[in-house]
Amino acid sequence: MSAPESQLVVHIDDVSISQKTMQILTNPVTESSTSYLDDHIIDAYVTCLREKDMKEGTGTRAEDTVFLEKPLITRLLQRDGEHYVSKDIIDRAMAKATANRYLKHDMEDIKNFRRKLAAILGDARKKNNKRKI
């Protein structure tokens, strides 16, 4: 029997993900698919990456430049040493430009991203449950 859709299945730091949201990760992606990854899923993934980097003592991914920002924080970007804040918080053009800059740096193996992300978040959930015991 599967968990109810409203049940929280992942809780990492300040990020909580319900069963319904996690189901998006296990659905096959097709050209006609309209599902997308919720910000909470990306937040949890970024939190896992940051925690991994901190444990390894690198602080950043060693391969190359990668932005580890949560979707809700991307409005604050560092440009030329100064923080830039958009006057219009919901500035779609800025969000699109930011997303395109990020995608140029980290687009490896995107076809398997959903499955990998589900496995990473599931593993983080198990570790979190062990801490509570």
PDB file of C-alpha atoms in Angstrom:
ATOM      1  CA  MET A   1       0.000   0.000   0.000  1.00  0.00           C
ATOM      2  CA  SER A   2       1.423   3.393  -0.931  1.00  0.00           C
ATOM      3  CA  ALA A   3       1.526   6.433   1.308  1.00  0.00           C
ATOM      4  CA  PRO A   4      -1.264   9.049   1.137  1.00  0.00           C
ATOM      5  CA  GLU A   5      -0.466  11.911  -1.242  1.00  0.00           C
ATOM      6  CA  SER A   6      -0.329  14.467   1.576  1.00  0.00           C
ATOM      7  CA  GLN A   7       2.167  12.457   3.683  1.00  0.00           C
ATOM      8  CA  LEU A   8       5.597  14.068   4.032  1.00  0.00           C
ATOM      9  CA  VAL A   9       8.180  11.623   2.723  1.00  0.00           C
ATOM     10  CA  VAL A  10      11.286  13.845   2.751  1.00  0.00           C
ATOM     11  CA  HIS A  11      12.260  16.446   5.328  1.00  0.00           C
ATOM     12  CA  ILE A  12      15.739  17.924   4.937  1.00  0.00           C
ATOM     13  CA  ASP A  13      16.571  21.079   6.893  1.00  0.00           C
ATOM     14  CA  ASP A  14      13.759  23.521   6.065  1.00  0.00           C
ATOM     15  CA  VAL A  15      12.553  21.570   3.008  1.00  0.00           C
ATOM     16  CA  SER A  16       9.601  19.160   3.180  1.00  0.00           C
ATOM     17  CA  ILE A  17       8.315  17.122   0.230  1.00  0.00           C
ATOM     18  CA  SER A  18       4.998  15.277   0.063  1.00  0.00           C
ATOM     19  CA  GLN A  19       4.326  11.885  -1.508  1.00  0.00           C
ATOM     20  CA  LYS A  20       2.411  13.589  -4.344  1.00  0.00           C
ATOM     21  CA  THR A  21       5.369  15.818  -5.205  1.00  0.00           C
ATOM     22  CA  MET A  22       7.819  12.888  -5.122  1.00  0.00           C
ATOM     23  CA  GLN A  23       5.634  10.937  -7.566  1.00  0.00           C
ATOM     24  CA  ILE A  24       6.683  13.387 -10.283  1.00  0.00           C
ATOM     25  CA  LEU A  25      10.210  11.960 -10.054  1.00  0.00           C
ATOM     26  CA  THR A  26       9.093   8.420 -10.780  1.00  0.00           C
ATOM     27  CA  ASN A  27       6.819   9.270 -13.709  1.00  0.00           C
ATOM     28  CA  PRO A  28       8.445   8.741 -17.092  1.00  0.00           C
ATOM     29  CA  VAL A  29       9.186  11.958 -18.961  1.00  0.00           C
ATOM     30  CA  THR A  30       7.562  12.122 -22.381  1.00  0.00           C
ATOM     31  CA  GLU A  31       7.241  14.837 -24.980  1.00  0.00           C
ATOM     32  CA  SER A  32       3.588  15.273 -24.008  1.00  0.00           C
ATOM     33  CA  SER A  33       4.377  15.257 -20.275  1.00  0.00           C
ATOM     34  CA  THR A  34       3.352  18.434 -18.487  1.00  0.00           C
ATOM     35  CA  SER A  35       4.853  17.617 -15.094  1.00  0.00           C
ATOM     36  CA  TYR A  36       7.739  19.668 -13.796  1.00  0.00           C
ATOM     37  CA  LEU A  37      10.037  19.541 -10.781  1.00  0.00           C
ATOM     38  CA  ASP A  38       8.734  21.614  -7.901  1.00  0.00           C
ATOM     39  CA  ASP A  39      11.075  24.132  -6.224  1.00  0.00           C
ATOM     40  CA  HIS A  40      10.901  22.054  -3.033  1.00  0.00           C
ATOM     41  CA  ILE A  41      12.463  19.094  -4.842  1.00  0.00           C
ATOM     42  CA  ILE A  42      15.274  21.228  -6.224  1.00  0.00           C
ATOM     43  CA  ASP A  43      15.770  22.839  -2.774  1.00  0.00           C
ATOM     44  CA  ALA A  44      16.158  19.397  -1.193  1.00  0.00           C
ATOM     45  CA  TYR A  45      18.621  18.331  -3.899  1.00  0.00           C
ATOM     46  CA  VAL A  46      20.709  21.498  -3.464  1.00  0.00           C
ATOM     47  CA  THR A  47      20.681  20.986   0.315  1.00  0.00           C
ATOM     48  CA  CYS A  48      21.985  17.424  -0.184  1.00  0.00           C
ATOM     49  CA  LEU A  49      24.746  18.670  -2.500  1.00  0.00           C
ATOM     50  CA  ARG A  50      25.792  21.390  -0.049  1.00  0.00           C
ATOM     51  CA  GLU A  51      25.862  18.918   2.841  1.00  0.00           C
ATOM     52  CA  LYS A  52      27.974  16.504   0.792  1.00  0.00           C
ATOM     53  CA  ASP A  53      30.417  19.276  -0.136  1.00  0.00           C
ATOM     54  CA  MET A  54      30.709  20.370   3.496  1.00  0.00           C
ATOM     55  CA  LYS A  55      31.447  16.807   4.626  1.00  0.00           C
ATOM     56  CA  GLU A  56      34.127  16.466   1.950  1.00  0.00           C
ATOM     57  CA  GLY A  57      35.609  19.789   3.049  1.00  0.00           C
ATOM     58  CA  THR A  58      35.588  21.296  -0.440  1.00  0.00           C
ATOM     59  CA  GLY A  59      32.706  23.743  -0.110  1.00  0.00           C
ATOM     60  CA  THR A  60      32.190  23.563  -3.872  1.00  0.00           C
ATOM     61  CA  ARG A  61      32.107  20.756  -6.373  1.00  0.00           C
ATOM     62  CA  ALA A  62      35.668  20.038  -7.405  1.00  0.00           C
ATOM     63  CA  GLU A  63      35.021  19.364 -11.111  1.00  0.00           C
ATOM     64  CA  ASP A  64      34.246  22.939 -12.149  1.00  0.00           C
ATOM     65  CA  THR A  65      32.075  25.942 -11.351  1.00  0.00           C
ATOM     66  CA  VAL A  66      28.605  24.974 -10.180  1.00  0.00           C
ATOM     67  CA  PHE A  67      25.993  27.251  -8.664  1.00  0.00           C
ATOM     68  CA  LEU A  68      24.459  25.739  -5.532  1.00  0.00           C
ATOM     69  CA  GLU A  69      21.577  28.131  -5.001  1.00  0.00           C
ATOM     70  CA  LYS A  70      18.052  27.297  -4.004  1.00  0.00           C
ATOM     71  CA  PRO A  71      15.386  28.441  -6.473  1.00  0.00           C
ATOM     72  CA  LEU A  72      13.945  30.809  -3.881  1.00  0.00           C
ATOM     73  CA  ILE A  73      17.319  32.530  -3.450  1.00  0.00           C
ATOM     74  CA  THR A  74      18.278  32.973  -7.093  1.00  0.00           C
ATOM     75  CA  ARG A  75      16.966  36.529  -7.091  1.00  0.00           C
ATOM     76  CA  LEU A  76      20.087  37.458  -5.123  1.00  0.00           C
ATOM     77  CA  LEU A  77      23.049  36.918  -7.385  1.00  0.00           C
ATOM     78  CA  GLN A  78      26.533  38.259  -6.959  1.00  0.00           C
ATOM     79  CA  ARG A  79      27.619  40.365  -9.929  1.00  0.00           C
ATOM     80  CA  ASP A  80      31.049  41.978 -10.048  1.00  0.00           C
ATOM     81  CA  GLY A  81      31.380  41.742  -6.280  1.00  0.00           C
ATOM     82  CA  GLU A  82      28.059  43.459  -5.575  1.00  0.00           C
ATOM     83  CA  HIS A  83      24.720  41.883  -4.777  1.00  0.00           C
ATOM     84  CA  TYR A  84      21.983  42.587  -7.280  1.00  0.00           C
ATOM     85  CA  VAL A  85      18.344  42.476  -6.240  1.00  0.00           C
ATOM     86  CA  SER A  86      15.619  42.678  -8.859  1.00  0.00           C
ATOM     87  CA  LYS A  87      13.052  45.380  -8.090  1.00  0.00           C
ATOM     88  CA  ASP A  88      10.338  43.106  -9.412  1.00  0.00           C
ATOM     89  CA  ILE A  89      10.588  39.859  -7.434  1.00  0.00           C
ATOM     90  CA  ILE A  90       8.628  37.998 -10.105  1.00  0.00           C
ATOM     91  CA  ASP A  91      10.702  39.242 -13.044  1.00  0.00           C
ATOM     92  CA  ARG A  92      10.283  36.394 -15.520  1.00  0.00           C
ATOM     93  CA  ALA A  93      12.963  37.669 -17.902  1.00  0.00           C
ATOM     94  CA  MET A  94      15.541  37.732 -15.106  1.00  0.00           C
ATOM     95  CA  ALA A  95      14.480  34.270 -13.922  1.00  0.00           C
ATOM     96  CA  LYS A  96      14.791  32.891 -17.449  1.00  0.00           C
ATOM     97  CA  ALA A  97      18.219  34.484 -17.972  1.00  0.00           C
ATOM     98  CA  THR A  98      19.394  33.152 -14.601  1.00  0.00           C
ATOM     99  CA  ALA A  99      18.163  29.652 -15.387  1.00  0.00           C
ATOM    100  CA  ASN A 100      19.924  29.698 -18.760  1.00  0.00           C
ATOM    101  CA  ARG A 101      23.214  30.746 -17.094  1.00  0.00           C
ATOM    102  CA  TYR A 102      22.889  27.940 -14.558  1.00  0.00           C
ATOM    103  CA  LEU A 103      22.040  25.344 -17.203  1.00  0.00           C
ATOM    104  CA  LYS A 104      25.228  26.102 -19.129  1.00  0.00           C
ATOM    105  CA  HIS A 105      27.261  24.929 -16.135  1.00  0.00           C
ATOM    106  CA  ASP A 106      25.535  21.772 -14.976  1.00  0.00           C
ATOM    107  CA  MET A 107      23.655  19.835 -17.640  1.00  0.00           C
ATOM    108  CA  GLU A 108      25.292  16.450 -17.240  1.00  0.00           C
ATOM    109  CA  ASP A 109      23.188  13.339 -17.658  1.00  0.00           C
ATOM    110  CA  ILE A 110      19.865  15.195 -17.546  1.00  0.00           C
ATOM    111  CA  LYS A 111      17.934  12.249 -19.000  1.00  0.00           C
ATOM    112  CA  ASN A 112      18.460  10.262 -15.789  1.00  0.00           C
ATOM    113  CA  PHE A 113      18.174  13.253 -13.453  1.00  0.00           C
ATOM    114  CA  ARG A 114      14.723  12.429 -12.080  1.00  0.00           C
ATOM    115  CA  ARG A 115      15.679   8.872 -11.155  1.00  0.00           C
ATOM    116  CA  LYS A 116      18.971   9.978  -9.596  1.00  0.00           C
ATOM    117  CA  LEU A 117      17.223  12.707  -7.634  1.00  0.00           C
ATOM    118  CA  ALA A 118      14.599  10.300  -6.301  1.00  0.00           C
ATOM    119  CA  ALA A 119      17.387   7.962  -5.138  1.00  0.00           C
ATOM    120  CA  ILE A 120      19.354  10.797  -3.505  1.00  0.00           C
ATOM    121  CA  LEU A 121      16.312  12.156  -1.667  1.00  0.00           C
ATOM    122  CA  GLY A 122      15.255   8.653  -0.617  1.00  0.00           C
ATOM    123  CA  ASP A 123      18.744   8.008   0.774  1.00  0.00           C
ATOM    124  CA  ALA A 124      18.683  11.343   2.621  1.00  0.00           C
ATOM    125  CA  ARG A 125      15.306  10.387   4.106  1.00  0.00           C
ATOM    126  CA  LYS A 126      16.715   7.090   5.409  1.00  0.00           C
ATOM    127  CA  LYS A 127      19.691   8.876   6.969  1.00  0.00           C
ATOM    128  CA  ASN A 128      17.386  11.464   8.536  1.00  0.00           C
ATOM    129  CA  ASN A 129      15.179   8.707  10.004  1.00  0.00           C
ATOM    130  CA  LYS A 130      18.252   6.977  11.492  1.00  0.00           C
ATOM    131  CA  ARG A 131      19.242  10.230  13.221  1.00  0.00           C
ATOM    132  CA  LYS A 132      15.837  10.397  14.928  1.00  0.00           C
ATOM    133  CA  ILE A 133      16.157   6.878  16.371  1.00  0.00           C
TER     134      ILE A 133
END
